[in-house]
């Protein structure tokens, strides 16, 4: 039997890319590839890229340059670029980096096996279509890999919101939801393979409207159906848009015990003027009211968010409004970014804020968010939480997992297997994790 070819995939960007990388590995698995975790001995290297900020895209080119000696040592090595940089730059990547053999966008990776054969035959291949067919219906299935107790499951892709700063509507295309039956089947398959926690993914996951029994289902309805799957113990979803948070989804946070008390709900800015310029279609006030309703449904809900500082036209007063919103919400976790102009988006045409001003605001915002994150984690000490064990810790008998609130938790003498869920009492809050004991 021929020795298996080795595939090295490096993933950048959001969780959806993590999910897509697994699907690509499966599709190439059907061609006889097995994954490896070093580029050095690979027969194929795939970079699954992110285009969200300029730095993310530039990283791809510098990484590609580093593969030059590998290709010199092994002329059979094939190098591919997938993901959102592939979608945005397509042929340009081929021109800029002759080492690249194939470029495949996020909507066409079901065609990877055919492209792989073409590049093995000496061609260079680019496919960044938005095809009619659904890639998920046409993905070859490689050998079923064993896996850990948590998994991502893409239920929705693309975005029709067109925030003025964002490339996602261009790289991922229009909003599309997968049918309910497909998602249920994939969830059951994951549970059969030992998965206990599923995170439902979508660029705007709460805009989900997939075909199910009786018509289009909402995300809340899908979550309620998934909660009935035996063996699936925890459900999460990300990322949500404030305007798509409907009544039933808010209610589900209060009455669906398998839905975990953690919600990532990006707001971007606390200034109505800037929110309008960003085309976010919500106000700071409407966001705060939404948070109130969510907390009424689930008082211990841990909130996470995304923020952009230095958006074109942002004044010190606008930034103060963002700081005020952060103080009003009190986030348990958050991501904040300096605005990065993306070619092709409406905001890229507008005059930016000086870089030193934006950097200074980012520092101040991050200091506040870090303080809130710290306070939230510290407030867990003394409390009972549940932990899903994901791996052994460094000490004998110790296990590491995630709490309901997504904090990393170390448990001594856990006496537990990977995939088990235990009730623990938190005893200590360290730099990036909690320590706890079994109850
Ligand atoms: N679909 C999600 C996430 C999109 S990308 C949502 O709607 O929230 C993740 C985050 O990257 C965004 O929430 C935003 O905070 C940030 N981001 C997107 N484009 C950016 C840009 N041009 N500059 C800086 N940050 C950006
Ligand atoms: Fe981008 Fe806005 Fe769509 Fe989120 S909602 S993916 S930030 S355009
Ligand atoms: Fe990046 Fe594309 Fe995700 S641009 S954040 S990888 S959708």
Tab-separated table of C-alpha atoms in Angstrom, residues 16 63 230 280 300 317 375 417:
chain	number	residue	atom	x	y	z
A	16	UNK	CA	-15.677	29.059	11.094
A	63	UNK	CA	4.180	32.728	6.158
A	230	UNK	CA	-29.376	12.344	24.163
A	280	UNK	CA	-24.849	48.834	12.447
A	300	UNK	CA	-25.731	35.020	35.595
A	317	UNK	CA	-16.633	62.126	22.972
A	375	UNK	CA	-13.271	40.842	38.208
A	417	UNK	CA	-12.429	10.766	32.125
